[in-house]
CSV table of C-alpha atoms and ligand atoms in Angstrom, one decimal:
chain,number,residue,atom,x,y,z
A,6,MET,CA,-22.5,-117.4,218.0
A,7,THR,CA,-20.3,-116.7,221.0
A,8,GLN,CA,-16.9,-115.2,220.3
A,9,SER,CA,-15.1,-116.7,223.3
A,10,ALA,CA,-15.4,-120.5,222.8
A,11,ALA,CA,-14.9,-122.2,219.5
A,12,PRO,CA,-18.3,-122.3,217.7
A,13,THR,CA,-20.0,-125.6,217.3
A,14,LEU,CA,-22.3,-126.8,214.6
A,15,ALA,CA,-25.3,-126.2,216.9
A,16,ASP,CA,-24.2,-122.6,217.3
A,17,LEU,CA,-24.0,-122.2,213.6
A,18,ARG,CA,-27.4,-123.7,213.0
A,19,LYS,CA,-28.8,-121.2,215.5
A,20,ALA,CA,-27.0,-118.3,213.9
A,21,GLY,CA,-28.7,-118.7,210.5
A,22,LYS,CA,-27.5,-117.2,207.3
A,23,ALA,CA,-25.7,-114.3,209.0
A,24,GLY,CA,-23.7,-116.8,211.1
A,25,LEU,CA,-22.8,-118.8,208.0
A,26,ALA,CA,-21.7,-115.7,206.1
A,27,ARG,CA,-19.5,-114.7,209.1
A,28,THR,CA,-18.0,-118.2,209.3
A,29,LEU,CA,-17.3,-118.2,205.5
A,30,ALA,CA,-15.6,-114.8,205.9
A,31,ARG,CA,-13.6,-116.1,208.8
A,32,LEU,CA,-12.6,-119.1,206.6
A,33,GLU,CA,-11.4,-116.9,203.9
A,34,ALA,CA,-9.4,-114.7,206.2
A,35,ALA,CA,-7.8,-117.4,208.2
A,36,GLU,CA,-8.1,-120.8,206.6
A,37,GLY,CA,-6.2,-122.6,209.3
A,38,ALA,CA,-7.8,-121.0,212.3
A,39,ALA,CA,-8.4,-123.6,215.0
A,40,ASP,CA,-12.0,-122.7,215.8
A,41,VAL,CA,-12.9,-122.9,212.1
A,42,LEU,CA,-11.1,-126.2,211.7
A,43,SER,CA,-13.0,-127.9,214.5
A,44,LEU,CA,-16.3,-126.6,213.2
A,45,LEU,CA,-15.4,-127.9,209.7
A,46,ASP,CA,-14.5,-131.3,210.9
A,47,GLU,CA,-17.7,-131.4,213.0
A,48,ALA,CA,-19.7,-130.4,209.9
A,49,PHE,CA,-17.9,-133.0,207.8
A,50,GLY,CA,-19.3,-135.7,210.1
A,51,ASP,CA,-22.8,-134.4,209.8
A,52,GLY,CA,-23.3,-133.8,206.1
A,53,ARG,CA,-27.1,-134.5,205.8
A,54,GLY,CA,-27.6,-132.3,202.7
A,55,HIS,CA,-27.5,-133.5,199.1
A,56,VAL,CA,-24.8,-131.8,197.0
A,57,ILE,CA,-25.7,-131.2,193.3
A,58,GLY,CA,-23.1,-130.0,190.9
A,59,ILE,CA,-24.4,-128.1,187.8
A,60,THR,CA,-21.7,-127.7,185.2
A,61,GLY,CA,-21.4,-126.8,181.5
A,62,PRO,CA,-20.1,-124.1,179.2
A,63,PRO,CA,-20.8,-120.4,179.7
A,64,GLY,CA,-24.2,-119.2,178.5
A,65,VAL,CA,-25.9,-122.6,178.3
A,66,GLY,CA,-28.4,-121.5,181.0
A,67,LYS,CA,-26.9,-122.9,184.2
A,68,SER,CA,-27.9,-119.9,186.4
A,69,THR,CA,-31.4,-119.9,184.9
A,70,LEU,CA,-31.7,-123.6,185.7
A,71,VAL,CA,-30.3,-123.1,189.2
A,72,SER,CA,-33.0,-120.4,189.8
A,73,ALA,CA,-35.7,-122.9,188.7
A,74,LEU,CA,-34.3,-125.6,190.9
A,75,ILE,CA,-34.2,-123.3,193.9
A,76,THR,CA,-37.9,-122.4,193.4
A,77,THR,CA,-38.8,-126.1,193.1
A,78,PHE,CA,-36.9,-127.1,196.2
A,79,ARG,CA,-38.4,-124.2,198.2
A,80,ASP,CA,-41.9,-125.1,197.0
A,81,ALA,CA,-41.2,-128.5,198.5
A,82,ASP,CA,-40.1,-126.8,201.8
A,83,GLN,CA,-36.5,-127.8,201.4
A,84,THR,CA,-33.7,-125.3,202.2
A,85,VAL,CA,-31.1,-124.6,199.5
A,86,ALA,CA,-27.5,-123.2,199.5
A,87,VAL,CA,-25.8,-122.2,196.3
A,88,ILE,CA,-22.1,-121.7,195.5
A,89,ALA,CA,-21.5,-120.1,192.1
A,90,VAL,CA,-17.9,-120.6,191.2
A,91,ASP,CA,-16.8,-117.7,189.1
A,92,PRO,CA,-13.9,-118.7,186.9
A,93,SER,CA,-13.3,-115.3,185.4
A,94,SER,CA,-12.1,-113.7,188.7
A,95,LYS,CA,-8.7,-114.5,190.0
A,96,ARG,CA,-8.8,-111.9,192.7
A,97,ARG,CA,-6.7,-113.2,195.6
A,98,GLY,CA,-8.4,-113.6,198.9
A,99,GLY,CA,-11.2,-115.8,197.8
A,100,ALA,CA,-14.8,-114.9,197.3
A,101,LEU,CA,-16.2,-112.0,195.5
A,102,LEU,CA,-18.6,-110.2,197.8
A,103,GLY,CA,-22.2,-110.3,197.0
A,104,ASP,CA,-24.3,-112.7,195.1
A,105,ARG,CA,-24.5,-113.2,191.4
A,106,THR,CA,-27.1,-110.9,190.1
A,107,ARG,CA,-28.2,-113.4,187.5
A,108,LEU,CA,-29.7,-115.6,190.1
A,109,THR,CA,-33.2,-114.5,191.0
A,110,VAL,CA,-33.8,-115.4,194.6
A,111,ASP,CA,-35.6,-113.8,197.5
A,112,PRO,CA,-32.9,-112.3,199.7
A,113,GLU,CA,-35.4,-112.3,202.7
A,114,ASP,CA,-35.9,-116.1,202.5
A,115,PRO,CA,-34.0,-117.7,205.4
A,116,GLY,CA,-34.1,-121.0,203.5
A,117,ILE,CA,-31.9,-119.7,200.6
A,118,PHE,CA,-28.2,-118.9,200.9
A,119,VAL,CA,-26.3,-117.9,197.8
A,120,ARG,CA,-22.6,-117.3,197.5
A,121,SER,CA,-20.2,-116.5,194.7
A,122,MET,CA,-16.6,-117.7,194.9
A,123,ALA,CA,-13.7,-116.8,192.7
A,124,ALA,CA,-11.8,-119.7,191.2
A,125,ARG,CA,-8.5,-118.0,192.2
A,126,GLU,CA,-5.3,-119.6,191.1
A,127,GLU,CA,-6.8,-122.9,189.9
A,128,LEU,CA,-7.4,-122.1,186.3
A,129,GLY,CA,-10.9,-123.1,185.4
A,130,GLY,CA,-11.0,-125.3,188.4
A,131,LEU,CA,-12.9,-125.1,191.7
A,132,ALA,CA,-12.0,-122.5,194.3
A,133,ALA,CA,-9.8,-123.8,197.1
A,134,LEU,CA,-12.5,-122.8,199.6
A,135,THR,CA,-15.3,-124.5,197.7
A,136,THR,CA,-14.9,-127.8,199.5
A,137,PRO,CA,-14.9,-126.3,203.1
A,138,ALA,CA,-17.8,-124.1,202.1
A,139,VAL,CA,-19.7,-127.1,200.7
A,140,VAL,CA,-19.0,-129.1,203.9
A,141,LEU,CA,-20.5,-126.3,206.1
A,142,MET,CA,-23.5,-125.8,203.8
A,143,ARG,CA,-24.4,-129.5,203.5
A,144,ALA,CA,-24.6,-129.7,207.3
A,145,LEU,CA,-27.0,-126.8,207.3
A,146,PHE,CA,-29.2,-127.1,204.2
A,147,ASP,CA,-31.2,-129.8,202.5
A,148,ARG,CA,-29.7,-129.1,199.1
A,149,VAL,CA,-26.4,-127.6,198.1
A,150,ILE,CA,-26.0,-126.6,194.5
A,151,VAL,CA,-22.5,-125.9,193.2
A,152,GLU,CA,-22.6,-124.2,189.8
A,153,THR,CA,-19.3,-124.2,187.8
A,154,VAL,CA,-18.2,-123.6,184.3
A,155,GLY,CA,-17.2,-127.1,183.4
A,156,VAL,CA,-15.6,-127.3,180.0
A,157,GLY,CA,-11.9,-127.8,179.9
A,158,GLN,CA,-11.3,-127.9,183.6
A,159,SER,CA,-8.7,-130.5,184.5
A,160,GLU,CA,-7.3,-131.0,187.9
A,161,THR,CA,-10.1,-130.1,190.3
A,162,ALA,CA,-13.4,-131.4,189.2
A,163,ILE,CA,-17.0,-130.9,190.3
A,164,GLY,CA,-17.2,-134.7,191.1
A,165,ASP,CA,-14.7,-133.9,193.9
A,166,VAL,CA,-17.4,-132.0,195.8
A,167,ALA,CA,-20.8,-133.0,194.4
A,168,ASP,CA,-22.8,-136.2,195.1
A,169,THR,CA,-24.7,-135.8,191.9
A,170,VAL,CA,-23.2,-134.1,188.8
A,171,VAL,CA,-25.5,-132.5,186.1
A,172,PHE,CA,-23.9,-131.5,182.9
A,173,ALA,CA,-25.8,-128.9,180.8
A,174,VAL,CA,-25.5,-128.3,177.1
A,175,GLN,CA,-27.6,-126.0,174.9
A,176,PRO,CA,-29.1,-126.7,171.5
A,177,ALA,CA,-26.9,-126.1,168.4
A,178,SER,CA,-23.6,-126.2,170.4
A,179,GLY,CA,-21.5,-129.0,169.0
A,180,ASP,CA,-18.5,-127.8,171.0
A,181,SER,CA,-19.6,-129.3,174.3
A,182,LEU,CA,-20.4,-132.6,172.6
A,183,GLN,CA,-16.9,-132.6,171.3
A,184,PHE,CA,-15.5,-131.9,174.7
A,185,MET,CA,-17.6,-134.8,176.0
A,186,LYS,CA,-16.4,-137.2,173.3
A,187,ALA,CA,-12.8,-136.2,173.9
A,188,GLY,CA,-13.2,-137.0,177.6
A,189,ILE,CA,-12.4,-133.4,178.6
A,190,VAL,CA,-15.6,-133.2,180.5
A,191,GLU,CA,-15.8,-135.6,183.4
A,192,ILE,CA,-18.6,-138.1,183.4
A,193,PRO,CA,-21.8,-136.6,184.7
A,194,HIS,CA,-24.6,-138.5,186.4
A,195,ILE,CA,-27.2,-136.6,184.4
A,196,ALA,CA,-27.1,-134.7,181.2
A,197,VAL,CA,-29.5,-131.8,180.5
A,198,VAL,CA,-30.3,-130.0,177.3
A,199,THR,CA,-31.3,-126.5,178.2
A,200,LYS,CA,-33.5,-124.1,176.2
A,201,GLY,CA,-36.1,-126.7,175.4
A,202,ASP,CA,-38.3,-124.0,173.9
A,203,MET,CA,-36.0,-124.1,170.9
A,204,GLN,CA,-37.9,-127.1,170.0
A,205,GLY,CA,-36.5,-128.9,167.0
A,206,HIS,CA,-33.0,-127.8,168.0
A,207,ALA,CA,-33.4,-129.1,171.6
A,208,ASP,CA,-34.5,-132.5,170.3
A,209,ARG,CA,-31.6,-132.7,167.9
A,210,ALA,CA,-29.2,-131.7,170.6
A,211,ALA,CA,-30.5,-134.5,172.8
A,212,ARG,CA,-30.1,-137.0,170.0
A,213,GLU,CA,-26.6,-135.8,169.3
A,214,LEU,CA,-25.8,-135.9,173.0
A,215,GLU,CA,-27.1,-139.4,173.2
A,216,SER,CA,-25.0,-140.6,170.3
A,217,ALA,CA,-21.9,-138.8,171.8
A,218,LEU,CA,-22.5,-140.6,175.0
A,219,GLN,CA,-23.0,-144.0,173.3
A,220,LEU,CA,-19.8,-143.5,171.3
A,221,ALA,CA,-17.8,-142.6,174.4
A,222,THR,CA,-15.3,-145.3,175.4
A,223,ASP,CA,-16.4,-145.3,179.0
A,224,ASP,CA,-19.4,-147.6,179.6
A,225,ALA,CA,-20.7,-145.3,182.4
A,226,MET,CA,-21.3,-142.6,179.8
A,227,ALA,CA,-23.8,-144.7,177.9
A,228,GLN,CA,-25.9,-144.9,181.1
A,229,VAL,CA,-26.2,-141.2,181.6
A,230,PRO,CA,-29.9,-140.1,181.4
A,231,ILE,CA,-30.6,-137.1,179.2
A,232,GLN,CA,-33.4,-134.6,179.9
A,233,ILE,CA,-34.6,-131.6,178.0
A,234,VAL,CA,-35.6,-128.6,180.2
A,235,SER,CA,-36.9,-125.1,179.7
A,236,ALA,CA,-36.0,-123.4,182.9
A,237,PRO,CA,-37.7,-120.0,182.4
A,238,GLU,CA,-41.0,-121.8,181.8
A,239,ARG,CA,-40.2,-124.4,184.4
A,240,ARG,CA,-40.7,-127.2,181.9
A,241,GLY,CA,-38.9,-130.4,182.6
A,242,ILE,CA,-37.7,-129.2,186.0
A,243,ASP,CA,-39.9,-131.6,188.1
A,244,GLU,CA,-38.7,-134.4,186.0
A,245,LEU,CA,-35.1,-133.3,186.4
A,246,VAL,CA,-35.5,-133.2,190.2
A,247,ALA,CA,-37.0,-136.7,190.1
A,248,THR,CA,-33.9,-137.9,188.1
A,249,ILE,CA,-31.6,-136.1,190.6
A,250,ASP,CA,-33.4,-137.8,193.5
A,251,HIS,CA,-33.2,-141.1,191.8
A,252,HIS,CA,-29.5,-140.7,191.4
A,253,ARG,CA,-29.3,-139.8,195.1
A,254,SER,CA,-31.1,-143.0,195.9
A,255,THR,CA,-28.6,-145.0,194.0
A,256,LEU,CA,-25.8,-143.6,196.1
A,257,GLY,CA,-26.5,-146.4,198.6
A,258,THR,CA,-26.4,-146.5,202.3
A,259,PRO,CA,-25.4,-143.5,204.5
A,260,GLN,CA,-22.2,-145.3,205.0
A,261,ALA,CA,-21.5,-145.5,201.3
A,262,LEU,CA,-22.2,-141.8,201.0
A,263,ARG,CA,-19.8,-141.1,203.9
A,264,ASP,CA,-17.2,-143.3,202.2
A,265,ALA,CA,-17.6,-141.4,198.9
A,266,ARG,CA,-17.3,-138.1,200.8
A,267,ALA,CA,-14.2,-139.3,202.7
A,268,LYS,CA,-12.7,-140.0,199.3
A,269,GLN,CA,-13.6,-136.5,198.1
A,270,ALA,CA,-12.0,-135.1,201.3
A,271,GLY,CA,-8.8,-137.0,200.6
A,272,LEU,CA,-8.7,-135.6,197.0
A,273,TRP,CA,-9.3,-132.1,198.4
A,274,LEU,CA,-6.5,-132.5,200.9
A,275,GLY,CA,-4.1,-133.8,198.2
A,276,HIS,CA,-5.0,-130.8,195.9
A,277,ARG,CA,-4.5,-128.3,198.7
A,278,ILE,CA,-1.2,-129.7,199.7
A,279,HIS,CA,-0.1,-129.8,196.1
A,280,ASP,CA,-1.2,-126.2,195.5
A,281,VAL,CA,0.5,-124.8,198.6
A,282,PHE,CA,3.5,-127.0,199.0
A,283,GLY,CA,4.1,-128.3,195.5
A,284,ARG,CA,4.7,-131.9,194.3
A,285,ARG,CA,7.5,-132.5,196.8
A,286,GLY,CA,5.3,-131.5,199.7
A,287,LEU,CA,2.6,-133.8,198.5
A,288,GLU,CA,5.1,-136.6,198.1
A,289,ARG,CA,6.4,-136.1,201.6
A,290,ALA,CA,2.9,-136.1,203.0
A,291,ARG,CA,2.2,-139.3,201.1
A,292,GLN,CA,5.4,-141.0,202.2
A,293,HIS,CA,4.3,-140.5,205.8
A,294,GLY,CA,0.9,-142.0,205.1
A,295,ILE,CA,-0.9,-138.8,206.1
A,296,LEU,CA,-3.3,-138.7,203.2
A,297,ASP,CA,-4.6,-142.2,203.9
A,298,ALA,CA,-6.0,-141.6,207.4
A,299,ALA,CA,-6.8,-137.9,207.0
A,300,PRO,CA,-10.2,-138.0,205.3
A,301,LEU,CA,-11.9,-138.8,208.7
A,302,ARG,CA,-11.1,-135.2,209.8
A,303,PRO,CA,-9.6,-133.6,206.7
A,304,PHE,CA,-9.4,-130.0,207.9
A,305,ARG,CA,-7.4,-130.5,211.0
A,306,ALA,CA,-5.3,-132.9,209.1
A,307,TYR,CA,-4.6,-130.1,206.6
A,308,ALA,CA,-3.5,-127.8,209.3
A,309,GLU,CA,-1.3,-130.4,210.8
A,310,VAL,CA,0.3,-131.3,207.5
A,311,SER,CA,0.9,-127.7,206.6
A,312,ALA,CA,2.4,-126.9,210.0
A,313,ALA,CA,4.7,-129.8,209.7
A,314,LEU,CA,5.8,-129.0,206.2
A,315,GLU,CA,6.4,-125.4,207.0
A,316,ALA,CA,8.4,-126.3,210.1
A,317,ASN,CA,10.3,-128.8,208.0
A,318,ASP,CA,11.0,-126.2,205.2
A,319,LYS,CA,12.4,-123.8,207.8
A,320,SER,CA,14.6,-126.2,209.6
A,321,THR,CA,16.2,-128.0,206.7
A,322,GLN,CA,16.1,-128.0,202.9
A,323,SER,CA,16.7,-131.7,202.5
A,324,GLY,CA,15.2,-133.3,205.5
A,325,THR,CA,12.1,-135.4,205.6
A,326,LEU,CA,9.0,-134.7,207.6
A,327,GLY,CA,9.9,-134.9,211.2
A,328,SER,CA,8.1,-136.1,214.2
A,329,THR,CA,6.2,-132.8,214.2
A,330,VAL,CA,3.5,-134.6,212.2
A,331,ALA,CA,1.1,-136.0,214.6
A,332,SER,CA,-1.1,-138.9,213.6
A,333,PRO,CA,-3.8,-137.1,211.6
A,334,ALA,CA,-6.8,-139.3,212.4
B,2,LIG,P1,-25.0,-119.6,182.3
B,2,LIG,O1,-23.9,-118.7,181.8
B,2,LIG,O2,-24.8,-121.0,181.9
B,2,LIG,O3,-25.3,-119.4,183.7
B,2,LIG,O4,-26.3,-119.1,181.5
B,2,LIG,P2,-27.5,-118.2,181.9
B,2,LIG,O5,-28.5,-118.8,182.8
B,2,LIG,O6,-27.0,-116.9,182.4
B,2,LIG,O7,-28.3,-118.0,180.5
B,2,LIG,C1,-27.6,-117.5,179.4
B,2,LIG,C2,-28.7,-116.9,178.4
B,2,LIG,O8,-29.6,-117.9,178.0
B,2,LIG,C3,-29.5,-115.9,179.1
B,2,LIG,O9,-29.8,-114.8,178.2
B,2,LIG,C4,-30.8,-116.6,179.4
B,2,LIG,O10,-31.9,-115.7,179.5
B,2,LIG,C5,-30.9,-117.6,178.3
B,2,LIG,N1,-31.7,-118.8,178.7
B,2,LIG,C6,-31.5,-119.5,179.8
B,2,LIG,N2,-32.4,-120.6,179.7
B,2,LIG,C7,-33.1,-120.4,178.6
B,2,LIG,C8,-34.2,-121.2,178.0
B,2,LIG,O11,-34.7,-122.2,178.5
B,2,LIG,N3,-34.7,-120.8,176.8
B,2,LIG,C9,-34.2,-119.7,176.2
B,2,LIG,N4,-34.7,-119.3,175.0
B,2,LIG,N5,-33.2,-118.9,176.7
B,2,LIG,C10,-32.7,-119.3,177.9
């Protein structure tokens, strides 16, 4: 990648994993930098990869499942990027360096990119940088897997970044079913019972899960397919990939997918403005219709909104957003 001109998506594709790592580091260091923003908006318009969210309580076997999925995708000659959102770290400044050791992947494989991200200030939620990172990755890789701890999270949800959401529970863990019944867990597209080698237990967990889904008030819950997998033995993984691909095929036309992602981008923009500028900032941005048009190029819109809100805060405590806010779309 050249340092002089703003990098394009074509530059990034040529630069490979090292280029992506540099770009993510740049994003963490200077979220609003103009060169990164134009790259992000370009990538946003070229999101060919399929984004799969894997969520569930700690210890259910998400990392083990992700490793098995990576192997399956690589065997099919598909490239894979993974973002593991680490909820335990609140270190400011974004990502933890290095990959999660629990994921067993070949570091030499140019078709696999793994990244951990700290959840930062959003308690239990997704990292602020997850959406921009996903946008870059889905322009570069066939599959993007976002792994999160998904019980009890509220504001920022995996459905805001993933096309297909997989919720994992393990046998003999009534807790997660309770969460599901109580509606604390957002509705997944696919439910997975891990540790299928714990035979009777896994079957029982699947039955419990099925009745929990049937009892749920939301009709969509009753439609969620349930699969039992044993990731270390790679049992049930091909079937799970088939179910994931089936869900992808139900997402509709490329235009429908673009619309869904534009909606996600609008949600991200709203969350970001809320996190940084508070409810008043968000209200002011809304009043000026900025959020409606912004999802077409959400990252530049964010920079414009934040510049306007900052300028406005400096000039007056009570004023409204001034003419500094250009049309975002
Ligand atoms: P995560 O916290 O959800 O990412 O869970 P991990 O993937 O780290 O797995 C938690 C523990 O469960 C580890 O000790 C794994 O070895 C174990 N584990 C994962 N999958 C299976 C499985 O299919 N069968 C059995 N028996 N253990 C598993």
